CSV table of C-alpha atoms and ligand atoms in Angstrom, one decimal:
chain,number,residue,atom,x,y,z
A,27,MET,CA,-12.3,-29.5,-15.7
A,28,THR,CA,-14.4,-26.4,-15.3
A,29,SER,CA,-13.2,-23.6,-13.1
A,30,GLU,CA,-15.8,-24.3,-10.4
A,31,PRO,CA,-14.2,-26.9,-8.1
A,32,LYS,CA,-16.2,-30.2,-8.0
A,33,ARG,CA,-17.3,-31.6,-4.7
A,34,ILE,CA,-18.0,-35.2,-3.7
A,35,LEU,CA,-19.8,-36.6,-0.7
A,36,LEU,CA,-17.5,-39.4,0.5
A,37,ILE,CA,-19.3,-42.1,2.5
A,38,ILE,CA,-16.9,-44.2,4.4
A,39,GLY,CA,-18.2,-47.6,5.4
A,40,GLY,CA,-16.9,-50.0,8.0
A,41,GLY,CA,-14.0,-52.0,6.4
A,42,VAL,CA,-10.3,-52.3,6.8
A,43,ALA,CA,-10.0,-50.4,3.6
A,44,ALA,CA,-11.4,-47.2,5.3
A,45,TYR,CA,-7.9,-45.9,5.8
A,46,LYS,CA,-7.5,-45.9,2.0
A,47,SER,CA,-10.5,-43.5,1.8
A,48,LEU,CA,-8.4,-40.9,3.6
A,49,GLU,CA,-5.7,-41.3,0.9
A,50,LEU,CA,-8.6,-40.9,-1.7
A,51,ALA,CA,-9.7,-37.6,-0.1
A,52,ARG,CA,-6.1,-36.4,-0.3
A,53,GLU,CA,-5.6,-37.6,-3.9
A,54,LEU,CA,-8.9,-35.9,-5.0
A,55,ALA,CA,-7.8,-32.6,-3.3
A,56,ARG,CA,-4.6,-32.8,-5.3
A,57,ARG,CA,-6.7,-33.0,-8.4
A,58,GLY,CA,-8.8,-30.0,-7.3
A,59,ILE,CA,-11.8,-32.0,-6.2
A,60,GLN,CA,-13.2,-31.3,-2.7
A,61,SER,CA,-14.6,-34.0,-0.4
A,62,ARG,CA,-17.1,-33.9,2.5
A,63,GLY,CA,-17.0,-37.0,4.7
A,64,VAL,CA,-19.8,-39.1,6.1
A,65,LEU,CA,-18.6,-41.8,8.4
A,66,THR,CA,-20.8,-44.8,9.3
A,67,ARG,CA,-20.7,-46.1,12.9
A,68,ALA,CA,-18.8,-49.2,11.7
A,69,GLY,CA,-16.5,-46.9,9.6
A,70,GLY,CA,-15.7,-45.1,12.9
A,71,GLU,CA,-14.2,-48.3,14.2
A,72,PHE,CA,-11.4,-48.0,11.6
A,73,VAL,CA,-10.8,-44.3,11.1
A,74,THR,CA,-11.7,-41.3,13.3
A,75,PRO,CA,-14.0,-38.4,12.4
A,76,LEU,CA,-11.0,-36.2,13.2
A,77,SER,CA,-8.8,-37.8,10.5
A,78,VAL,CA,-11.6,-37.6,8.0
A,79,ALA,CA,-12.1,-33.9,8.8
A,80,SER,CA,-8.4,-33.2,8.6
A,81,LEU,CA,-8.0,-34.8,5.2
A,82,THR,CA,-11.2,-33.4,3.6
A,83,GLY,CA,-10.7,-30.0,5.2
A,84,ASP,CA,-14.4,-30.1,6.1
A,85,LYS,CA,-16.6,-31.3,9.0
A,86,CYS,CA,-17.1,-35.1,9.1
A,87,TYR,CA,-20.8,-36.1,9.5
A,88,THR,CA,-21.7,-39.2,11.5
A,89,GLU,CA,-25.2,-39.1,13.0
A,90,LEU,CA,-28.6,-38.9,11.4
A,91,PHE,CA,-30.3,-37.2,14.2
A,92,ASP,CA,-27.6,-34.9,15.4
A,93,LEU,CA,-29.2,-31.6,16.2
A,94,THR,CA,-26.0,-29.6,15.7
A,95,ASP,CA,-25.5,-31.2,12.3
A,96,GLU,CA,-29.1,-30.8,11.3
A,97,ALA,CA,-29.0,-27.1,12.3
A,98,GLU,CA,-25.8,-26.6,10.1
A,99,MET,CA,-26.9,-28.8,7.2
A,100,GLY,CA,-29.9,-31.1,7.1
A,101,HIS,CA,-29.2,-34.6,5.9
A,102,ILE,CA,-31.2,-34.1,2.7
A,103,GLU,CA,-29.2,-31.0,1.8
A,104,LEU,CA,-26.0,-32.8,2.7
A,105,SER,CA,-26.9,-35.6,0.2
A,106,ARG,CA,-27.4,-33.1,-2.5
A,107,SER,CA,-24.6,-30.7,-1.7
A,108,ALA,CA,-22.1,-32.7,-3.8
A,109,ASP,CA,-21.7,-33.2,-7.5
A,110,LEU,CA,-21.1,-36.9,-7.0
A,111,VAL,CA,-21.5,-39.4,-4.1
A,112,VAL,CA,-18.7,-41.8,-3.6
A,113,VAL,CA,-19.1,-44.8,-1.2
A,114,ALA,CA,-15.6,-46.2,-0.3
A,115,PRO,CA,-15.4,-48.7,1.2
A,116,ALA,CA,-18.8,-49.9,0.1
A,117,THR,CA,-19.4,-52.8,2.5
A,118,ALA,CA,-21.8,-55.7,1.8
A,119,ASP,CA,-24.1,-54.1,4.3
A,120,LEU,CA,-24.1,-50.6,2.7
A,121,LEU,CA,-24.7,-52.1,-0.7
A,122,ALA,CA,-27.6,-54.2,0.6
A,123,LYS,CA,-29.2,-51.2,2.2
A,124,ALA,CA,-28.7,-49.0,-0.9
A,125,ALA,CA,-30.0,-51.7,-3.2
A,126,ASN,CA,-33.1,-52.3,-1.1
A,127,GLY,CA,-33.9,-48.7,-0.1
A,128,HIS,CA,-33.2,-48.9,3.6
A,129,ALA,CA,-32.6,-45.6,5.4
A,130,ASN,CA,-31.7,-46.2,9.1
A,131,ASP,CA,-28.6,-44.2,9.5
A,132,LEU,CA,-27.0,-41.1,8.0
A,133,ALA,CA,-25.1,-43.0,5.2
A,134,SER,CA,-28.1,-45.0,3.9
A,135,THR,CA,-30.4,-42.0,4.3
A,136,ALA,CA,-28.0,-39.8,2.2
A,137,LEU,CA,-27.9,-42.5,-0.4
A,138,MET,CA,-31.8,-42.7,-0.5
A,139,ALA,CA,-32.2,-38.9,-0.6
A,140,THR,CA,-29.5,-37.9,-3.1
A,141,ASP,CA,-30.3,-36.7,-6.6
A,142,LYS,CA,-26.7,-37.3,-7.7
A,143,GLN,CA,-24.9,-40.1,-9.4
A,144,VAL,CA,-23.4,-42.7,-6.9
A,145,LEU,CA,-20.0,-44.4,-7.4
A,146,TYR,CA,-19.4,-47.5,-5.2
A,147,ALA,CA,-16.0,-48.9,-4.4
A,148,PRO,CA,-16.9,-52.3,-2.9
A,149,ALA,CA,-14.6,-53.9,-0.3
A,150,MET,CA,-15.3,-57.1,1.5
A,151,ASN,CA,-14.1,-60.7,2.1
A,152,VAL,CA,-14.1,-62.8,-1.1
A,153,ARG,CA,-16.9,-65.1,0.1
A,154,MET,CA,-19.1,-62.1,1.0
A,155,TRP,CA,-18.4,-60.6,-2.5
A,156,THR,CA,-19.2,-63.8,-4.3
A,157,ASN,CA,-22.3,-64.5,-2.2
A,158,PRO,CA,-25.4,-64.5,-4.5
A,159,ALA,CA,-27.1,-61.9,-2.2
A,160,THR,CA,-24.3,-59.4,-2.7
A,161,GLN,CA,-24.2,-60.1,-6.5
A,162,ARG,CA,-28.0,-59.6,-6.6
A,163,ASN,CA,-27.6,-56.2,-4.8
A,164,ILE,CA,-24.9,-55.2,-7.3
A,165,ASP,CA,-27.1,-56.1,-10.2
A,166,LEU,CA,-30.0,-54.0,-8.7
A,167,LEU,CA,-27.7,-51.0,-8.1
A,168,LYS,CA,-26.3,-51.3,-11.6
A,169,ARG,CA,-29.8,-51.4,-13.1
A,170,ASP,CA,-30.6,-48.3,-11.1
A,171,GLY,CA,-27.7,-46.6,-12.8
A,172,ALA,CA,-25.0,-46.7,-10.1
A,173,MET,CA,-21.3,-46.8,-11.1
A,174,PHE,CA,-18.6,-49.1,-9.6
A,175,ALA,CA,-14.9,-48.9,-9.2
A,176,GLY,CA,-13.4,-52.4,-8.4
A,177,PRO,CA,-13.3,-54.5,-6.4
A,178,VAL,CA,-9.9,-56.0,-7.4
A,179,GLU,CA,-8.4,-59.3,-6.8
A,180,GLY,CA,-5.6,-59.7,-4.2
A,181,ASP,CA,-4.6,-60.7,-0.7
A,182,MET,CA,-7.2,-59.7,1.9
A,183,ALA,CA,-6.7,-58.5,5.4
A,184,CYS,CA,-8.5,-61.7,6.6
A,185,GLY,CA,-5.8,-63.8,5.0
A,186,GLU,CA,-7.8,-65.1,2.0
A,187,TYR,CA,-7.1,-64.3,-1.7
A,188,GLY,CA,-9.6,-63.3,-4.4
A,189,PRO,CA,-11.9,-60.6,-5.6
A,190,GLY,CA,-13.2,-58.2,-2.9
A,191,ARG,CA,-10.3,-55.9,-2.2
A,192,MET,CA,-11.1,-52.2,-2.6
A,193,ALA,CA,-9.7,-50.5,-5.7
A,194,GLU,CA,-6.7,-48.4,-5.0
A,195,PRO,CA,-7.3,-44.7,-4.3
A,196,LEU,CA,-5.7,-43.7,-7.5
A,197,GLU,CA,-8.1,-45.8,-9.5
A,198,ILE,CA,-11.1,-44.5,-7.7
A,199,ALA,CA,-9.9,-40.9,-8.2
A,200,ASP,CA,-9.5,-41.7,-11.9
A,201,ALA,CA,-13.1,-42.9,-12.0
A,202,VAL,CA,-14.3,-39.7,-10.3
A,203,GLU,CA,-12.3,-37.5,-12.6
A,204,ALA,CA,-13.5,-39.5,-15.7
A,205,TYR,CA,-17.1,-39.0,-14.5
A,206,PHE,CA,-16.7,-35.2,-14.2
A,207,ALA,CA,-14.9,-35.0,-17.5
A,208,LYS,CA,-17.6,-36.9,-19.3
A,209,ASN,CA,-20.2,-34.5,-18.0
A,210,ALA,CA,-18.4,-31.2,-18.5
A,211,ALA,CA,-17.8,-29.3,-21.6
A,212,GLY,CA,-14.1,-28.5,-21.9
A,213,PRO,CA,-11.9,-26.8,-24.4
A,214,LEU,CA,-11.4,-30.1,-26.3
A,215,THR,CA,-15.1,-31.1,-26.4
A,216,ASN,CA,-15.9,-32.4,-29.9
A,217,LYS,CA,-12.3,-32.9,-30.6
A,218,ARG,CA,-11.1,-36.5,-31.4
A,219,ILE,CA,-7.5,-37.3,-30.3
A,220,LEU,CA,-5.4,-40.5,-30.8
A,221,VAL,CA,-2.8,-41.3,-28.2
A,222,THR,CA,-0.4,-44.2,-28.6
A,223,ALA,CA,1.2,-45.5,-25.4
A,224,GLY,CA,3.3,-48.3,-23.9
A,225,PRO,CA,5.9,-50.6,-25.4
A,226,THR,CA,5.3,-53.1,-28.2
A,227,HIS,CA,6.2,-56.8,-27.9
A,228,GLU,CA,7.8,-58.3,-30.9
A,229,SER,CA,7.5,-62.1,-30.8
A,230,LEU,CA,10.5,-64.4,-31.4
A,231,ASP,CA,8.7,-67.7,-30.5
A,232,PRO,CA,5.7,-68.6,-28.4
A,233,VAL,CA,7.5,-67.8,-25.2
A,234,ARG,CA,9.9,-65.0,-26.0
A,235,TYR,CA,9.6,-61.5,-27.3
A,236,ILE,CA,11.7,-58.3,-27.7
A,237,ALA,CA,10.4,-55.3,-25.7
A,238,ASN,CA,11.5,-52.2,-24.0
A,239,ARG,CA,11.2,-50.6,-20.5
A,240,SER,CA,8.3,-48.3,-21.3
A,241,SER,CA,5.6,-48.5,-18.6
A,242,GLY,CA,2.9,-46.6,-20.5
A,243,LYS,CA,2.4,-44.1,-17.6
A,244,GLN,CA,3.1,-41.0,-19.5
A,245,GLY,CA,0.8,-41.9,-22.4
A,246,TYR,CA,-2.0,-43.0,-20.1
A,247,ALA,CA,-1.7,-39.7,-18.1
A,248,ILE,CA,-1.9,-37.7,-21.4
A,249,ALA,CA,-5.0,-39.7,-22.5
A,250,ALA,CA,-6.6,-38.9,-19.1
A,251,ALA,CA,-5.6,-35.2,-19.2
A,252,LEU,CA,-7.0,-34.8,-22.7
A,253,ARG,CA,-10.2,-36.5,-21.6
A,254,ASN,CA,-10.4,-34.1,-18.7
A,255,LEU,CA,-10.5,-31.3,-21.1
A,256,GLY,CA,-13.5,-32.9,-22.9
A,257,ALA,CA,-11.7,-34.7,-25.8
A,258,ASP,CA,-12.9,-37.9,-27.3
A,259,VAL,CA,-9.8,-40.0,-26.8
A,260,VAL,CA,-8.7,-43.2,-28.5
A,261,LEU,CA,-5.8,-44.8,-26.6
A,262,VAL,CA,-3.9,-47.4,-28.6
A,263,THR,CA,-1.8,-49.2,-26.1
A,264,GLY,CA,0.9,-51.9,-26.1
A,265,PRO,CA,1.0,-54.3,-23.1
A,266,THR,CA,1.3,-52.6,-19.7
A,267,ASN,CA,0.5,-53.6,-16.2
A,268,ILE,CA,-1.0,-50.3,-15.0
A,269,PRO,CA,-4.7,-49.4,-14.8
A,270,MET,CA,-6.3,-48.2,-18.0
A,271,PRO,CA,-7.6,-44.7,-17.8
A,272,LYS,CA,-11.4,-44.5,-17.6
A,273,GLY,CA,-13.7,-42.7,-20.1
A,274,VAL,CA,-11.4,-43.2,-23.1
A,275,GLY,CA,-11.7,-45.7,-26.0
A,276,ILE,CA,-9.1,-48.4,-25.5
A,277,VAL,CA,-7.5,-50.5,-28.2
A,278,ARG,CA,-5.1,-53.1,-26.9
A,279,VAL,CA,-2.3,-54.3,-29.2
A,280,GLU,CA,1.0,-56.2,-28.9
A,281,THR,CA,3.1,-55.5,-31.9
A,282,ALA,CA,4.2,-52.4,-33.8
A,283,ARG,CA,2.3,-53.6,-36.8
A,284,GLU,CA,-0.9,-54.0,-34.8
A,285,MET,CA,-0.3,-50.6,-33.3
A,286,MET,CA,0.0,-49.1,-36.8
A,287,GLU,CA,-3.2,-50.8,-38.0
A,288,ALA,CA,-5.2,-49.7,-34.9
A,289,SER,CA,-3.9,-46.1,-35.1
A,290,GLU,CA,-4.8,-45.9,-38.8
A,291,GLY,CA,-8.2,-47.4,-37.9
A,292,SER,CA,-8.8,-44.6,-35.4
A,293,LEU,CA,-8.4,-41.9,-38.0
A,294,PRO,CA,-9.6,-39.2,-38.8
A,295,VAL,CA,-8.5,-37.3,-35.7
A,296,ASP,CA,-7.9,-33.7,-34.8
A,297,CYS,CA,-4.6,-34.5,-33.1
A,298,ALA,CA,-2.4,-37.5,-32.7
A,299,VAL,CA,0.0,-37.9,-29.8
A,300,CYS,CA,2.5,-40.7,-30.4
A,301,CYS,CA,3.9,-41.5,-27.0
A,302,ALA,CA,4.4,-45.2,-27.5
A,303,ALA,CA,7.9,-46.7,-27.3
A,304,VAL,CA,7.4,-48.6,-30.5
A,305,ALA,CA,10.1,-51.3,-31.2
A,306,ASP,CA,12.0,-50.2,-34.3
A,307,TYR,CA,12.6,-53.7,-35.3
A,308,ARG,CA,11.0,-57.1,-35.1
A,309,PRO,CA,12.5,-60.6,-35.5
A,310,ALA,CA,12.5,-61.4,-39.2
A,311,ILE,CA,11.1,-64.9,-38.5
A,312,GLU,CA,8.7,-65.7,-35.7
A,313,SER,CA,9.2,-69.3,-34.8
A,314,GLU,CA,6.0,-71.3,-34.3
A,315,HIS,CA,7.8,-73.6,-31.8
A,316,LYS,CA,10.0,-72.7,-28.9
A,317,ILE,CA,13.5,-72.2,-30.1
A,318,LYS,CA,15.7,-74.9,-28.5
A,319,LYS,CA,19.3,-74.5,-27.3
A,320,GLU,CA,20.5,-77.9,-28.6
A,321,ARG,CA,19.3,-77.2,-32.1
A,322,GLY,CA,21.6,-74.2,-32.5
A,323,GLY,CA,19.4,-71.9,-30.5
A,324,LEU,CA,19.7,-68.1,-30.7
A,325,THR,CA,23.2,-66.9,-31.6
A,326,SER,CA,21.8,-63.9,-33.6
A,327,ILE,CA,18.4,-62.5,-34.3
A,328,PRO,CA,17.8,-61.3,-37.9
A,329,VAL,CA,15.4,-58.4,-37.8
A,330,GLU,CA,13.1,-56.4,-40.0
A,331,GLU,CA,12.2,-52.7,-39.6
A,332,ASN,CA,8.8,-52.0,-38.2
A,333,PRO,CA,6.4,-49.4,-39.7
A,334,ASP,CA,6.9,-45.9,-38.2
A,335,ILE,CA,3.5,-44.7,-36.9
A,336,LEU,CA,4.5,-41.2,-36.1
A,337,LYS,CA,6.1,-40.7,-39.5
A,338,THR,CA,3.2,-42.2,-41.4
A,339,ILE,CA,0.6,-40.0,-39.7
A,340,SER,CA,2.8,-36.9,-40.0
A,341,GLN,CA,3.3,-37.3,-43.7
A,342,MET,CA,-0.3,-38.2,-44.7
A,343,LYS,CA,-1.3,-36.4,-47.8
A,344,ASP,CA,-5.1,-36.5,-47.1
A,345,GLY,CA,-6.8,-36.1,-43.8
A,346,ARG,CA,-3.6,-35.4,-41.8
A,347,PRO,CA,-4.4,-34.4,-38.2
A,348,ARG,CA,-4.1,-30.7,-37.6
A,349,LEU,CA,-1.5,-31.4,-34.9
A,350,VAL,CA,0.8,-34.3,-34.7
A,351,VAL,CA,2.9,-34.7,-31.5
A,352,GLY,CA,5.8,-37.1,-31.2
A,353,PHE,CA,8.1,-38.0,-28.3
A,354,ALA,CA,11.8,-38.4,-28.4
A,355,ALA,CA,13.4,-40.5,-25.7
A,356,GLU,CA,17.1,-39.8,-25.8
A,357,THR,CA,20.1,-40.4,-23.6
A,358,ASP,CA,22.5,-37.8,-25.1
A,359,ASP,CA,22.2,-34.4,-26.8
A,360,VAL,CA,18.5,-34.5,-26.1
A,361,VAL,CA,17.4,-31.3,-27.8
A,362,THR,CA,19.7,-31.6,-30.8
A,363,TYR,CA,18.6,-35.2,-31.6
A,364,ALA,CA,14.9,-34.3,-30.9
A,365,GLU,CA,15.0,-31.4,-33.3
A,366,VAL,CA,16.5,-33.6,-36.1
A,367,LYS,CA,13.8,-36.2,-35.3
A,368,ARG,CA,11.0,-33.6,-35.6
A,369,LYS,CA,12.2,-32.7,-39.1
A,370,ARG,CA,12.8,-36.3,-40.1
A,371,LYS,CA,9.4,-37.5,-39.0
A,372,GLY,CA,7.5,-34.4,-40.1
A,373,CYS,CA,5.5,-34.0,-36.9
A,374,ASP,CA,4.6,-30.5,-35.6
A,375,TRP,CA,5.8,-30.9,-32.0
A,376,ILE,CA,8.3,-33.1,-30.3
A,377,VAL,CA,8.3,-33.7,-26.5
A,378,ALA,CA,11.9,-34.7,-25.8
A,379,ASN,CA,13.0,-36.4,-22.6
A,380,ASP,CA,16.2,-37.6,-21.2
A,381,VAL,CA,15.9,-41.4,-20.5
A,382,SER,CA,19.5,-41.9,-19.2
A,383,PRO,CA,19.5,-44.5,-16.5
A,384,GLY,CA,19.6,-43.1,-13.0
A,385,GLU,CA,17.6,-42.5,-9.9
A,386,ASN,CA,14.9,-40.4,-11.6
A,387,CYS,CA,14.9,-42.2,-14.9
A,388,ALA,CA,11.8,-41.2,-16.9
A,389,MET,CA,11.4,-44.7,-18.4
A,390,GLY,CA,9.3,-46.6,-15.9
A,391,GLY,CA,9.6,-43.8,-13.3
A,392,GLU,CA,7.1,-41.4,-11.9
A,393,SER,CA,8.4,-38.1,-13.1
A,394,ASN,CA,9.7,-36.6,-16.3
A,395,THR,CA,11.9,-33.7,-17.4
A,396,VAL,CA,10.9,-32.6,-20.9
A,397,PHE,CA,11.6,-30.1,-23.6
A,398,LEU,CA,8.7,-29.1,-25.9
A,399,ILE,CA,10.1,-28.4,-29.4
A,400,THR,CA,7.8,-26.6,-31.8
A,401,ASP,CA,8.2,-24.1,-34.8
A,402,ASP,CA,8.6,-21.4,-32.2
A,403,GLY,CA,11.7,-23.0,-30.6
A,404,ASP,CA,12.5,-25.1,-27.6
A,405,GLU,CA,11.0,-24.8,-24.1
A,406,ALA,CA,12.6,-26.5,-21.1
A,407,TRP,CA,9.9,-27.6,-18.6
A,408,PRO,CA,11.0,-28.3,-15.0
A,409,GLU,CA,11.0,-31.8,-13.7
A,410,MET,CA,7.4,-32.8,-12.7
A,411,PRO,CA,5.2,-35.8,-12.1
A,412,LYS,CA,4.0,-37.5,-15.3
A,413,ASP,CA,0.4,-36.4,-14.7
A,414,GLU,CA,1.5,-32.8,-14.5
A,415,VAL,CA,3.5,-33.1,-17.7
A,416,ALA,CA,0.3,-34.5,-19.2
A,417,ARG,CA,-1.9,-31.6,-17.9
A,418,HIS,CA,0.6,-29.0,-19.3
A,419,LEU,CA,0.7,-30.7,-22.7
A,420,ALA,CA,-3.1,-31.2,-22.9
A,421,SER,CA,-3.6,-27.5,-22.2
A,422,ARG,CA,-1.1,-26.6,-24.9
A,423,ILE,CA,-2.9,-29.0,-27.3
A,424,ALA,CA,-6.2,-27.3,-26.4
A,425,ASP,CA,-4.8,-23.9,-27.3
A,426,ALA,CA,-3.5,-25.2,-30.6
A,427,LEU,CA,-6.8,-26.8,-31.6
A,428,ARG,CA,-9.0,-23.8,-30.9
A,429,GLY,CA,-11.8,-23.5,-33.4
A,430,PRO,CA,-14.2,-26.1,-34.8
A,431,SER,CA,-13.1,-29.7,-35.3
A,432,LEU,CA,-12.2,-30.5,-38.9
A,433,VAL,CA,-13.0,-34.1,-38.3
A,434,LYS,CA,-16.6,-33.3,-37.4
A,435,ALA,CA,-16.8,-30.9,-40.3
A,436,ALA,CA,-15.5,-33.5,-42.7
A,437,GLU,CA,-18.0,-36.2,-41.6
B,520,CTP,N1,7.5,-44.0,-33.3
B,520,CTP,C1,6.5,-44.6,-34.0
B,520,CTP,N2,6.7,-45.7,-34.7
B,520,CTP,C2,7.9,-46.3,-34.7
B,520,CTP,C3,9.0,-45.8,-33.9
B,520,CTP,C4,8.8,-44.6,-33.2
B,520,CTP,O1,5.4,-44.0,-34.0
B,520,CTP,N3,8.1,-47.4,-35.3
B,520,CTP,C5,7.3,-42.7,-32.6
B,520,CTP,C6,7.3,-42.8,-31.1
B,520,CTP,O2,6.0,-43.0,-30.6
B,520,CTP,C7,7.8,-41.4,-30.7
B,520,CTP,C8,8.8,-41.1,-31.8
B,520,CTP,O3,8.4,-41.9,-32.9
B,520,CTP,O4,6.8,-40.5,-30.7
B,520,CTP,C9,10.2,-41.2,-31.6
B,520,CTP,O5,10.5,-42.5,-31.1
B,520,CTP,P1,12.1,-42.9,-30.9
B,520,CTP,O6,12.1,-44.3,-30.6
B,520,CTP,O7,12.7,-41.9,-30.0
B,520,CTP,O8,12.6,-42.5,-32.4
B,520,CTP,P2,13.2,-43.5,-33.5
B,520,CTP,O9,12.6,-43.0,-34.8
B,520,CTP,O10,13.0,-44.9,-33.1
B,520,CTP,O11,14.7,-43.0,-33.5
B,520,CTP,P3,15.9,-43.6,-32.7
B,520,CTP,O12,15.6,-44.9,-32.2
B,520,CTP,O13,17.0,-43.6,-33.7
B,520,CTP,O14,16.2,-42.6,-31.6
């Protein structure tokens, strides 16, 4: 992100999900993005102007013809004062007004008058969402260049189930961040970076597989942080159940061999960050049919070694990335084992973390305590949330990759 803080105009429509927009404002503030709120009359039935003002740290605007507001900031200026307009929750009514150019209150007038990109986070009952009129309005808005986050499928406040739930604040914040990253030059602009993330699944038979506890969170956070610095990121990911980061190239794989193939297919890159918890072994035989207990079943599983992606990329003779970063998940003697691993694999840096089971276990958890091991020695980083580890690492990668991209020069 650039040093100038980004600003959004947050239009809050009248839906139960309005309370989530308060969380969105807080999450954006945490990411250094300021919000200014516009609350529709219906939105005011769900959250108050005071709570919007408290969480945005700015005045909350509600009326089109409010003389005090107009004296402070006219509605045209308000609609252009932000770098991006976010409508959350975007109700069926707000979408219809925006698609058809109505301007009969402050929110719809701001949407008509803005010269900025608009991101809608729709939220409504499933029948209203699937109604052809809503779908027509969505099509019209998309044709006009609007962006969308969600809706997602789930239980609704009205008791029904289906698509129409507003995307979670974290997901909307990711979309906002991705939009700003795509449009801002950063220290990694023109640099191509491969990130591997998540576990791999190694199939035993059509219903069973061998896997590990990796959630993919740390790798996804690294992909997003690199993207935020302007990098062109390819994320090769094993199966996960967390949202994919926006604005990065995604290649989904299941097995280590597929991950290897996809990673090699993404080369050349300036930097490779191998964060995936790749299964070291796969079952030697993958049964086409479900293995049955009465036929002897599974008393032992013969295995074969999987290809080592980090080692292969680190030891490439031609076109090796300038910087190769590995991870070492250890339960004992973290730094000692990680240092040996760095030498054995031939990567430039190793990010080592302790994955001993416990309350704050990094595997699957929200935070991480890591050591960065480089030619210059070992650095212990304090425990921090995974997205902060990712930001620190991305900024170190940006420092290390200063200068023109060799990938672009080679092309
Ligand atoms: N890695 C990889 N391909 C593999 C195995 C591991 O790319 N087949 C990468 C991981 O993404 C990570 C690093 O190697 O960056 C270390 O992974 P880890 O599982 O800790 O190391 P192993 O080589 O498997 O060593 P061990 O299991 O003995 O600790």
